[in-house]
PDB file of C-alpha atoms in Angstrom:
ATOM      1  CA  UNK A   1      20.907 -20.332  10.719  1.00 46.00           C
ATOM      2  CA  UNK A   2      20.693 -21.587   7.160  1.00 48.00           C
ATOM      3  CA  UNK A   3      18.797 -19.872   4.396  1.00 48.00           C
ATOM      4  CA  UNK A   4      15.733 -22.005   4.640  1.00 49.00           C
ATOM      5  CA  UNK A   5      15.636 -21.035   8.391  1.00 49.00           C
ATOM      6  CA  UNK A   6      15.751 -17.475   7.732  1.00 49.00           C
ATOM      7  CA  UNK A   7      13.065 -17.410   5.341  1.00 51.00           C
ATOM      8  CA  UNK A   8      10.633 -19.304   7.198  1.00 72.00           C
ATOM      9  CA  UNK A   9      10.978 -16.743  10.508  1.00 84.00           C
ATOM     10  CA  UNK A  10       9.809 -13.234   8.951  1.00 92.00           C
ATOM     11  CA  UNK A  11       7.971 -10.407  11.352  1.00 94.00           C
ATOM     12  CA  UNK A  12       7.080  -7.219   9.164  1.00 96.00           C
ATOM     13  CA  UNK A  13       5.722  -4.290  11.005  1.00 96.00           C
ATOM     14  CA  UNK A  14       3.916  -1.509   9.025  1.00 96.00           C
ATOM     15  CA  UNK A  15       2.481   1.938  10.650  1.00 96.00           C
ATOM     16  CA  UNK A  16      -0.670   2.755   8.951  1.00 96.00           C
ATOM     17  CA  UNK A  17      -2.239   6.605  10.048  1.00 96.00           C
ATOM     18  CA  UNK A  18      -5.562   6.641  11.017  1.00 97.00           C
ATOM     19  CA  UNK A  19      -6.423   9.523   9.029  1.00 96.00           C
ATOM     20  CA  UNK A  20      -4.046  12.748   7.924  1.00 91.00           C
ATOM     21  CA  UNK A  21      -2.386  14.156  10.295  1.00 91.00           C
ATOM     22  CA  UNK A  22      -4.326  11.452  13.003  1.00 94.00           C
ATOM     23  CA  UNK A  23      -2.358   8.802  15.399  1.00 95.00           C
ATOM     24  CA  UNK A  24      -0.883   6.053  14.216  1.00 96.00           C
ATOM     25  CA  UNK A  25      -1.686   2.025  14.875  1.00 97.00           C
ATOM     26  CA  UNK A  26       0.459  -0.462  14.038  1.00 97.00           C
ATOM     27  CA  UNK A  27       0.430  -3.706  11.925  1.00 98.00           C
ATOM     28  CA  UNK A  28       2.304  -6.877  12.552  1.00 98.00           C
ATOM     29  CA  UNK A  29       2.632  -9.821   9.659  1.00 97.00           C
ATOM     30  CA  UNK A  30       4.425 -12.510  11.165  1.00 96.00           C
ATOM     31  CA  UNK A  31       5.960 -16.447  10.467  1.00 95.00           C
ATOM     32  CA  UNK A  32       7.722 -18.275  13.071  1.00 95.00           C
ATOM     33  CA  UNK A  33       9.003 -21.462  12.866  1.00 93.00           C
ATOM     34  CA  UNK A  34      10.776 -21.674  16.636  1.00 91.00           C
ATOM     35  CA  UNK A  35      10.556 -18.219  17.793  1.00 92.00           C
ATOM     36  CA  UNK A  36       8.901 -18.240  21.617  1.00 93.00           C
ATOM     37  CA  UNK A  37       8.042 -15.062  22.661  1.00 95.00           C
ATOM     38  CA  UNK A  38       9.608 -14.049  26.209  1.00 96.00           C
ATOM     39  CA  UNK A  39       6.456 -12.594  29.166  1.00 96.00           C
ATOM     40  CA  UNK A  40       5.169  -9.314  27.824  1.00 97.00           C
ATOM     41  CA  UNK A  41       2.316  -6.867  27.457  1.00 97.00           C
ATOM     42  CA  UNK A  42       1.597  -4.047  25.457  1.00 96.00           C
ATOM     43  CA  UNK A  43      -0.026  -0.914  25.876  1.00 95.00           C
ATOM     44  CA  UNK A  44      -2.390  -1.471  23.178  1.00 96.00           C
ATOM     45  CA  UNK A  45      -4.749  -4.263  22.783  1.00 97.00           C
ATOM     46  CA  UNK A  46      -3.133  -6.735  20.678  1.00 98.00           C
ATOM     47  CA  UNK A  47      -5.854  -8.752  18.425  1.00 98.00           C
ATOM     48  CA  UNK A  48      -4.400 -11.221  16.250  1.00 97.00           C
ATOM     49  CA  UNK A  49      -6.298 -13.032  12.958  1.00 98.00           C
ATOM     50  CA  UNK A  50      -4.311 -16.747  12.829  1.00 97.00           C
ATOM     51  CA  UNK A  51      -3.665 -17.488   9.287  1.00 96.00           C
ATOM     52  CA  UNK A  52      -2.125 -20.688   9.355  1.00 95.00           C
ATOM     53  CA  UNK A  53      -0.653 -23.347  11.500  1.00 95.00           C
ATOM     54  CA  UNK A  54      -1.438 -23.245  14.852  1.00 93.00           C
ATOM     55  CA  UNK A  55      -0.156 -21.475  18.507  1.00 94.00           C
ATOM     56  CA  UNK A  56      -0.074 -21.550  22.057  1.00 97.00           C
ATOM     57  CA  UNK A  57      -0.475 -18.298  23.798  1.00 97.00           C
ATOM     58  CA  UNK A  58       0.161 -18.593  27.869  1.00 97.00           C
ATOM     59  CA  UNK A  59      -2.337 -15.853  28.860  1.00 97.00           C
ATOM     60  CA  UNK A  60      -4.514 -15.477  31.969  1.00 96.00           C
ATOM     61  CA  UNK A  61      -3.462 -18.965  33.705  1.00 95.00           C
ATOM     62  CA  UNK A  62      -4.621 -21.001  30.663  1.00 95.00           C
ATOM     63  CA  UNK A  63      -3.027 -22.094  26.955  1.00 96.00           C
ATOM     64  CA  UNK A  64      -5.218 -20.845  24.144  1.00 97.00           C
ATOM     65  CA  UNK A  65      -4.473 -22.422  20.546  1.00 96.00           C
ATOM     66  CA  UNK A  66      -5.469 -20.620  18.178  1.00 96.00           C
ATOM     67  CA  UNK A  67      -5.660 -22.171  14.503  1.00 94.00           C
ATOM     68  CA  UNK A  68      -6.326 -20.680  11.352  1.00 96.00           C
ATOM     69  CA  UNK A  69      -8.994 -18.797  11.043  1.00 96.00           C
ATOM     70  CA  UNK A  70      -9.089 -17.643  14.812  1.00 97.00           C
ATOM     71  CA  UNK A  71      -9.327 -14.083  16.285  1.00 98.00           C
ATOM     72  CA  UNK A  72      -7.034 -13.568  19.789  1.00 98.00           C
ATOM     73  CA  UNK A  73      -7.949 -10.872  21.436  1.00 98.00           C
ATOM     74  CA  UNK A  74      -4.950 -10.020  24.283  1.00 98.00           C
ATOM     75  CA  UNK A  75      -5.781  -7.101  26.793  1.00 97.00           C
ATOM     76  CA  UNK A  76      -3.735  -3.939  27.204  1.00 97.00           C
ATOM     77  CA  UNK A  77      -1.373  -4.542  30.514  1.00 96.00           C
ATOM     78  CA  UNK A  78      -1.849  -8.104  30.687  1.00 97.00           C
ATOM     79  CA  UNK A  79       1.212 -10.425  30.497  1.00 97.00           C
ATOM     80  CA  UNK A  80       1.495 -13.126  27.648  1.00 97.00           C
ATOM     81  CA  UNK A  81       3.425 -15.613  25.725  1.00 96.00           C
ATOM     82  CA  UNK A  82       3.547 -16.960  22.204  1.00 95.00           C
ATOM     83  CA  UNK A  83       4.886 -20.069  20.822  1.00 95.00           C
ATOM     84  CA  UNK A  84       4.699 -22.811  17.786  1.00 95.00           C
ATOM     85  CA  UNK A  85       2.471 -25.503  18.757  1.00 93.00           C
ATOM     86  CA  UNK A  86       3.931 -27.916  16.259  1.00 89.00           C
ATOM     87  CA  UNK A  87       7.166 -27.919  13.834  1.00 86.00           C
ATOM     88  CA  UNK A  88       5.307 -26.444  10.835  1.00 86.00           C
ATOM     89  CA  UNK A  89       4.963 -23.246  12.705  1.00 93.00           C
ATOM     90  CA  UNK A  90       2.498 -20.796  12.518  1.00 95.00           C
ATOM     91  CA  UNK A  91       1.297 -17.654  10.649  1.00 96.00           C
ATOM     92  CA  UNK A  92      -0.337 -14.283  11.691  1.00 97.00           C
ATOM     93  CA  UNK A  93      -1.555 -11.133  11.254  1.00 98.00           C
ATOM     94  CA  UNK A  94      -1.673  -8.637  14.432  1.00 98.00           C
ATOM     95  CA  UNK A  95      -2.882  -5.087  14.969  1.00 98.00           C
ATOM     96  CA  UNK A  96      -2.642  -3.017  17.969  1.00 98.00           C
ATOM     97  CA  UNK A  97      -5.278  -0.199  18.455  1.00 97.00           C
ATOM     98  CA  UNK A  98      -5.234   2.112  21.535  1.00 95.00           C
ATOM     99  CA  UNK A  99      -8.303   0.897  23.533  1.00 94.00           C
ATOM    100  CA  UNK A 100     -10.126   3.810  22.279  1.00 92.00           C
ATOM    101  CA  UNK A 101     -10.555   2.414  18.842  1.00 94.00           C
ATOM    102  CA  UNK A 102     -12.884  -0.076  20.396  1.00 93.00           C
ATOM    103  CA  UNK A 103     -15.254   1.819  22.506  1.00 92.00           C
ATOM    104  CA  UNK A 104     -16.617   4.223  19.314  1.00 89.00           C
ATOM    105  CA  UNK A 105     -20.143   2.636  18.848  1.00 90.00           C
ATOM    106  CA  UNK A 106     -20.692   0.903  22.346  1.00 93.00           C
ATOM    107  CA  UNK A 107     -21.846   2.121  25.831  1.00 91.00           C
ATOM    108  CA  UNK A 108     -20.802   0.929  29.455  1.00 85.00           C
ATOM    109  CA  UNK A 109     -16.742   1.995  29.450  1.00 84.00           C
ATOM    110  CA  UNK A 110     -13.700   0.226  28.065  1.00 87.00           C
ATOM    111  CA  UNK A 111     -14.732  -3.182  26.523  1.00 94.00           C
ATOM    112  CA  UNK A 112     -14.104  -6.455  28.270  1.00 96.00           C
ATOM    113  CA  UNK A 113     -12.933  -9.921  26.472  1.00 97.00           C
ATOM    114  CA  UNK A 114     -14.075 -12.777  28.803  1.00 96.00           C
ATOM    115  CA  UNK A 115     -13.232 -15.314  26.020  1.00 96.00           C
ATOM    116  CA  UNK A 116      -9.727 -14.166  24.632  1.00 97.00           C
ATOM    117  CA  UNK A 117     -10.111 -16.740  21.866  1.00 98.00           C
ATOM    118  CA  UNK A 118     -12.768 -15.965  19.434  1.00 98.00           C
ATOM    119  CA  UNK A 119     -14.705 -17.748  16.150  1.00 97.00           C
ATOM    120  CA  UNK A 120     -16.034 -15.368  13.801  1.00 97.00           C
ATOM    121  CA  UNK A 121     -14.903 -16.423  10.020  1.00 97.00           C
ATOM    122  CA  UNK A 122     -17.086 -13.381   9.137  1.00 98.00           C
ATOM    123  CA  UNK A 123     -15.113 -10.782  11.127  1.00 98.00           C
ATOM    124  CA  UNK A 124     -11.882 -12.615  10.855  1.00 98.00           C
ATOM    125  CA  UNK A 125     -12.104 -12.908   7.462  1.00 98.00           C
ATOM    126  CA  UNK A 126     -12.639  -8.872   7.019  1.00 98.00           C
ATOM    127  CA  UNK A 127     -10.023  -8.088   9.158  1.00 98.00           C
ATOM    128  CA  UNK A 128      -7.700 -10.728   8.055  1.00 98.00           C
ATOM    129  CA  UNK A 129      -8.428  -7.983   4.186  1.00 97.00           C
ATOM    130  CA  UNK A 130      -8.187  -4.841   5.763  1.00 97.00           C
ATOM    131  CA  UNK A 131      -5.165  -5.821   7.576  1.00 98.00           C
ATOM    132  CA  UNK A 132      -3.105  -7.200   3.838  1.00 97.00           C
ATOM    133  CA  UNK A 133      -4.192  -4.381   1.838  1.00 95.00           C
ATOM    134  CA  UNK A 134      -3.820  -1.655   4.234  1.00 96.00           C
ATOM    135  CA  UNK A 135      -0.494  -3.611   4.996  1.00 96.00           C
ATOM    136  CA  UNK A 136       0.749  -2.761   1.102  1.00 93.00           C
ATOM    137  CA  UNK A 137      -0.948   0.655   1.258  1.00 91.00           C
ATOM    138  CA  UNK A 138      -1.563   2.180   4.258  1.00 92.00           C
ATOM    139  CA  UNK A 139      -4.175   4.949   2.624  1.00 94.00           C
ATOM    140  CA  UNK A 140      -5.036   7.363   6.039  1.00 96.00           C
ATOM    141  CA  UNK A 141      -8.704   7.710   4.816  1.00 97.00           C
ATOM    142  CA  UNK A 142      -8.953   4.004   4.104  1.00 97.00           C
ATOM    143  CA  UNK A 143      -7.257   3.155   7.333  1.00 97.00           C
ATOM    144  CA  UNK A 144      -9.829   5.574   9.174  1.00 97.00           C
ATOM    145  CA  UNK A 145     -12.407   4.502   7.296  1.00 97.00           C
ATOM    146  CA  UNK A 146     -12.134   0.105   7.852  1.00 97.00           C
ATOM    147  CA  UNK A 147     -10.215  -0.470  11.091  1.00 97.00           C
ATOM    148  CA  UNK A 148     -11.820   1.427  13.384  1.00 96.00           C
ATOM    149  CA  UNK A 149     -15.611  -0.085  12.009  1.00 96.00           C
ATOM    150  CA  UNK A 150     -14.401  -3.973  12.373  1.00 97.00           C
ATOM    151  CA  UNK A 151     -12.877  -3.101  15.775  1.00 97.00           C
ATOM    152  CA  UNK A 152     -16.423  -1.316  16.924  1.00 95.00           C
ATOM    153  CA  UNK A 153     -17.835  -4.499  15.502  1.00 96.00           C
ATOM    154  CA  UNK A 154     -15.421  -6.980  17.282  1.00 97.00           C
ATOM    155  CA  UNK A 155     -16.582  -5.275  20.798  1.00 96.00           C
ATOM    156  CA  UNK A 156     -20.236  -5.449  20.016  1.00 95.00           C
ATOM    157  CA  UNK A 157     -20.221  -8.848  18.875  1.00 95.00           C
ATOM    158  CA  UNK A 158     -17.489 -10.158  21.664  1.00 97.00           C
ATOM    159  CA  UNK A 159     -16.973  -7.782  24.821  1.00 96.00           C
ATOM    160  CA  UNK A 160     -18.830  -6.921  27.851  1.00 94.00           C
ATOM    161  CA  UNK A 161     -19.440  -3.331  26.105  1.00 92.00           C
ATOM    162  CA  UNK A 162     -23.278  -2.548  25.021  1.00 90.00           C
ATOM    163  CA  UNK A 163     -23.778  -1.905  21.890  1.00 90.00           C
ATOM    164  CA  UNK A 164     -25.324   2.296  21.484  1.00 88.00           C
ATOM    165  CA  UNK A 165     -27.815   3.203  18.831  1.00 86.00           C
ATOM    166  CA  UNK A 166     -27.572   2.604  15.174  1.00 87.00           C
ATOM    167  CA  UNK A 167     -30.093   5.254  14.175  1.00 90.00           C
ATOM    168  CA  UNK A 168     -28.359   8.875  13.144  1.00 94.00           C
ATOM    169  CA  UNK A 169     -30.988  11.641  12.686  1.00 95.00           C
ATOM    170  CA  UNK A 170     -30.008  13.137   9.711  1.00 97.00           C
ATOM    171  CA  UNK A 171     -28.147  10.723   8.498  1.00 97.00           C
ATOM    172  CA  UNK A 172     -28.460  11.817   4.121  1.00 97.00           C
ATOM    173  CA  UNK A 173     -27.562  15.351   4.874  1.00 97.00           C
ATOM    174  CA  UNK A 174     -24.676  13.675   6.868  1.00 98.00           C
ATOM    175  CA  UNK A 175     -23.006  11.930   3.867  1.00 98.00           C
ATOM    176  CA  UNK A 176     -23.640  14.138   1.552  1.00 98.00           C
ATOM    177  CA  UNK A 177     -22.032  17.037   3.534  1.00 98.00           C
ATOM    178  CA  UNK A 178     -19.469  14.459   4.134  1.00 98.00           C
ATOM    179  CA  UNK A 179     -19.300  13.282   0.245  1.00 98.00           C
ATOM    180  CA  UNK A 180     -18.588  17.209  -0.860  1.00 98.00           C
ATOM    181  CA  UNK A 181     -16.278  17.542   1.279  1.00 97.00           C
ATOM    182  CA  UNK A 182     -14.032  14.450  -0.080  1.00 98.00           C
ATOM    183  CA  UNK A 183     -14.566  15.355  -2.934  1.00 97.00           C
ATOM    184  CA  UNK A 184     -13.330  18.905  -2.460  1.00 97.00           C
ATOM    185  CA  UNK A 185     -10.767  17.670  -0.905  1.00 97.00           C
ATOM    186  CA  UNK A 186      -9.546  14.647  -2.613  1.00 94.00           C
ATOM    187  CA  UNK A 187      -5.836  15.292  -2.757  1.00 96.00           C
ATOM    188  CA  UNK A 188      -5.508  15.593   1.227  1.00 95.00           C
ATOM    189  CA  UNK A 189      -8.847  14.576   2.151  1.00 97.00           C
ATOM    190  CA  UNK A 190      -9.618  15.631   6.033  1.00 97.00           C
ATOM    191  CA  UNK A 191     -10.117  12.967   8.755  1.00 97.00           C
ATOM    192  CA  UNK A 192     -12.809  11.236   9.484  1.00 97.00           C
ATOM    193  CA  UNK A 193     -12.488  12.357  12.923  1.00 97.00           C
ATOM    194  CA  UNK A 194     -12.334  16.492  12.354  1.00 97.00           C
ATOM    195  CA  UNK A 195     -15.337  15.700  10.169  1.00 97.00           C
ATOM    196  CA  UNK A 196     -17.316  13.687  12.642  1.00 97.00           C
ATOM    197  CA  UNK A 197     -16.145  16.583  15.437  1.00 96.00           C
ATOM    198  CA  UNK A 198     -17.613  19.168  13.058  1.00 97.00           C
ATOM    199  CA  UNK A 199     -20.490  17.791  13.152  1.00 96.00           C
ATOM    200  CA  UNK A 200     -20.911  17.318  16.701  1.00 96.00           C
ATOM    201  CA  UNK A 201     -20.819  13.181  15.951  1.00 95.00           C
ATOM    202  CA  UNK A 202     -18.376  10.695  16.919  1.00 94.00           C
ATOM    203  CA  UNK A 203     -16.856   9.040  14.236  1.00 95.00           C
ATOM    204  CA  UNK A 204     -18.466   6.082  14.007  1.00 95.00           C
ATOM    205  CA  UNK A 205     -22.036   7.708  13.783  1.00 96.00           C
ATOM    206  CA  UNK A 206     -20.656   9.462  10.551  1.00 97.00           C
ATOM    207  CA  UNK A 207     -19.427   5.890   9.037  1.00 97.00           C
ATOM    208  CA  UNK A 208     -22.551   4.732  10.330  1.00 96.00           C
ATOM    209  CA  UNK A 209     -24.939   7.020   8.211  1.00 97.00           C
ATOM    210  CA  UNK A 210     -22.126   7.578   5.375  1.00 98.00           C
ATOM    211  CA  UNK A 211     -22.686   3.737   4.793  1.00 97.00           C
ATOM    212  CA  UNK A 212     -26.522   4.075   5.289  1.00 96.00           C
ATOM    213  CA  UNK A 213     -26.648   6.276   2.884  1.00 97.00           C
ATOM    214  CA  UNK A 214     -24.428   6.045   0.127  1.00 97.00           C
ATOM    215  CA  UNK A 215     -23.793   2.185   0.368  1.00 97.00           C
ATOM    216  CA  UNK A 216     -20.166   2.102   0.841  1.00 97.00           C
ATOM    217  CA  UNK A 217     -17.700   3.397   3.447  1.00 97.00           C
ATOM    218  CA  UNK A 218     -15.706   7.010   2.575  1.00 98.00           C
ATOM    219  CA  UNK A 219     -13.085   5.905   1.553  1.00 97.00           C
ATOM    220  CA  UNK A 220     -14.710   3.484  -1.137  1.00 97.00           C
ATOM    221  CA  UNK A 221     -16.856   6.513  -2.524  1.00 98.00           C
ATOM    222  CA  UNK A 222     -13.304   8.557  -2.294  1.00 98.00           C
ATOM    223  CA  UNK A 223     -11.418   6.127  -4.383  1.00 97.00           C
ATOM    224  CA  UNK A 224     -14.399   5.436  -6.938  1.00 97.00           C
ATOM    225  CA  UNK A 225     -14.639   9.379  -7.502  1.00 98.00           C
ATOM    226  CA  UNK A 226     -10.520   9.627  -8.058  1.00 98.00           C
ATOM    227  CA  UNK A 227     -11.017   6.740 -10.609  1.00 98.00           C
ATOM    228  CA  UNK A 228     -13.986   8.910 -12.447  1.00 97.00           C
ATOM    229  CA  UNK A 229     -11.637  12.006 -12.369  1.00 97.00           C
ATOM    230  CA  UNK A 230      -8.869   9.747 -13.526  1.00 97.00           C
ATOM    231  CA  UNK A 231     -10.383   8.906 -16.693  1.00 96.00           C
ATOM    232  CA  UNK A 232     -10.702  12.203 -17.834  1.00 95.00           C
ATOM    233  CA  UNK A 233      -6.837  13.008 -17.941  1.00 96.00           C
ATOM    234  CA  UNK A 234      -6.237   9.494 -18.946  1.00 96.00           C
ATOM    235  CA  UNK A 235      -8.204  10.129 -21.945  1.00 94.00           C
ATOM    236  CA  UNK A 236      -6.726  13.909 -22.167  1.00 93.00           C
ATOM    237  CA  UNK A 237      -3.602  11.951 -22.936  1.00 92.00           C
ATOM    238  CA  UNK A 238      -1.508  11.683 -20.098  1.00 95.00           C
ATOM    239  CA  UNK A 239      -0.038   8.878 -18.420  1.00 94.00           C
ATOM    240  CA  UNK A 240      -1.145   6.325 -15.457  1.00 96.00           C
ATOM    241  CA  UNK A 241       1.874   7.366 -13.384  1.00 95.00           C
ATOM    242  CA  UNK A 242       1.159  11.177 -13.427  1.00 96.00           C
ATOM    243  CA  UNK A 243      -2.182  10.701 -12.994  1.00 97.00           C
ATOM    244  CA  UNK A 244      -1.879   9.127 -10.165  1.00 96.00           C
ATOM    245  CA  UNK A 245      -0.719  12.032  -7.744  1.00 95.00           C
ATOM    246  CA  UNK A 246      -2.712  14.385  -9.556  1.00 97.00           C
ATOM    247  CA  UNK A 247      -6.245  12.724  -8.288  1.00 97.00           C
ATOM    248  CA  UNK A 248      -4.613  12.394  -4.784  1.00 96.00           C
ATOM    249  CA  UNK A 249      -3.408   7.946  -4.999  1.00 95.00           C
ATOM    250  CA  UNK A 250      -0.507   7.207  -3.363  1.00 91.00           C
ATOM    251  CA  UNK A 251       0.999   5.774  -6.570  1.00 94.00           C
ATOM    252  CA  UNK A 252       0.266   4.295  -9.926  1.00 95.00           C
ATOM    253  CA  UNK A 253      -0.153   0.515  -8.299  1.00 94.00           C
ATOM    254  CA  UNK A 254      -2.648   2.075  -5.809  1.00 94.00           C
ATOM    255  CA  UNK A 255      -4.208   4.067  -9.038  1.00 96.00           C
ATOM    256  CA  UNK A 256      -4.582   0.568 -11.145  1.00 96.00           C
ATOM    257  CA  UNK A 257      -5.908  -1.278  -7.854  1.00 95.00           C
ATOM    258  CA  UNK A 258      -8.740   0.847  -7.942  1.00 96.00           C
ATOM    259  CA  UNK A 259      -8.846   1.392 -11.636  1.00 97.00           C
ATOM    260  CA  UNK A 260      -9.416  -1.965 -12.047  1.00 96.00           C
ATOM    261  CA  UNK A 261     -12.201  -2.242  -8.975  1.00 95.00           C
ATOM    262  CA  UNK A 262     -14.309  -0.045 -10.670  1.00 96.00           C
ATOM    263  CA  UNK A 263     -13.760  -0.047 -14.020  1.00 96.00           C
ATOM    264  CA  UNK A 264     -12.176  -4.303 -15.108  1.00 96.00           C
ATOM    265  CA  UNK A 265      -9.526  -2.875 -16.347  1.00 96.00           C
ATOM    266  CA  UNK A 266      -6.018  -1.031 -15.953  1.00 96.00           C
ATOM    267  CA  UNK A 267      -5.023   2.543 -16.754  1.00 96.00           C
ATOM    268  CA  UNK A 268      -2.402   2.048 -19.069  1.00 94.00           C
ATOM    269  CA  UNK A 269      -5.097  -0.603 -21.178  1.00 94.00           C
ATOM    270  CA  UNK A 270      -7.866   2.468 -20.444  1.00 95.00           C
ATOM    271  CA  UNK A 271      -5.761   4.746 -22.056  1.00 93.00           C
ATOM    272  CA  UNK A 272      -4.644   3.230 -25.048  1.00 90.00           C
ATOM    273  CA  UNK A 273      -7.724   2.355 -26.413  1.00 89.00           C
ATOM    274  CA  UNK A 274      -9.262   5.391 -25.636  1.00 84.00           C
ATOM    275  CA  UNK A 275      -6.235   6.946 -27.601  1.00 77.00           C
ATOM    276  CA  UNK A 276      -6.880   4.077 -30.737  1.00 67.00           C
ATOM    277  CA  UNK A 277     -10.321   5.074 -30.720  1.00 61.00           C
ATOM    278  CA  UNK A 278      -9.233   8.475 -31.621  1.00 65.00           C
ATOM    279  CA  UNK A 279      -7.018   7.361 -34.623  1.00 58.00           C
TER     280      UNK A 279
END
């Protein structure tokens, strides 16, 4: 196989924790020029975003072709195949969440896909995000905190599954028992899961009035208070790389992601004109 060939055929796997200590769900970024998948199934639901080119997936008697921009939503158990539909290949991101994932915010059992093959830019745009950044930094809270809300959203929109009640009584004290929490926390924040359990809620109720309430998921709020705590020992004098670790990020480049997010600019550029100011 020459170089080109190699290049163009690329499958990276990442295993992103769905909060500390909490199970683990998988991520697939894939090319293919030729490669054909052989008859399988998984365990999992397998839901793949197409990003570009275009597919043929053998699945329940009929050939679905997905192009870019498409959501594929494959059962757990049931057998499938996967192939280019023309030379230029295809692209795609795929995630595969125990079935679990997808009945937290919806009544009536385990949630059914009559239509496999799905248009939603909206949803397939978000989790086409969630699934590159949490690819490149697989943050538990942040994992917790996105997938499992798109995949409640993708069975409410798409399945057989009812959707249950939005309304959470109590939903302020909820976040901001929640919020201290995190923030007491923020170096090995607890799971969105042993919170919600706490609290006699399932998990997505607590997103659900965490969001209502404060505006943005946990992990958002999380990252925006490690940034605020950041500042101060940036401006103390020490350095973007040990400050990092010490306000719980998983590195500097996750530390200037959010730096940036919240505040336009790096650490390193924070720092040194905080430190000029002083001169």
């Amino acid at each position: 196989m020459s170089t080109q060939e190699r290049v163009r055929e690329q499958a990276r796997w990442t295993r992103a924790r769905l909060g500390r200590c909490g199970p683990e769900l998988d991520l697939l970024t894939a090319r293919f020029d030729q490669h054909v998948y052989a008859s399988h199934t998984h365990e999992e639901f397998s839901i793949g975003i197409c990003v570009a080119g275009s597919e043929v997936i053998d699945y329940r008697g009929d050939h679905l072709r997905p192009g870019p921009g498409s959501i594929v939503v494959l059962a757990p158990g049931e057998m499938h195949t996967g192939r280019p539909a023309a030379s230029d290949g295809y692209a795609y991101r795929a995630l595969y969440p125990d079935p679990s994932l997808l009945t937290d915010g919806t009544l009536g059992g385990p949630p059914y896909f009559r239509e496999p093959l799905l248009d939603d830019p909206e949803l397939a745009t978000a989790l086409n995000r969630a699934h590159t950044e949490l690819s490149s930094c697989p943050d538990p809270l942040e994992t917790e905190s996105r997938l499992p809300w798109l995949l409640t959203a993708l069975a409410r929109r798409h399945s057989t599954a009812r959707a249950a009640r939005d309304v959470v009584p109590g939903a302020a004290h909820i976040a901001h028992a929640v919020r201290d929490r995190l923030a007491d926390e923020l170096l090995e924040p607890p799971s969105l899961a042993l919170l919600a359990a706490e609290l006699g809620l399932s998990r997505y109720q607590l997103l659900r009035a965490f969001r209502t309430t404060m505006g943005i998921p946990p992990y958002a709020w999380l990252a925006q208070h490690r940034v605020h705590r950041a500042r101060g020992l940036l401006e103390s004098g020490l350095k973007p790389a040990e400050v990092a670790g010490l306000v719980g990020f998983a590195d500097q480049a996750h530390l200037t992601r959010w730096f940036r997010r919240v505040l336009g600019v790096t650490p390193a550029v924070y720092r040194n004109s905080v430190q000029d100011g002083r001169r």
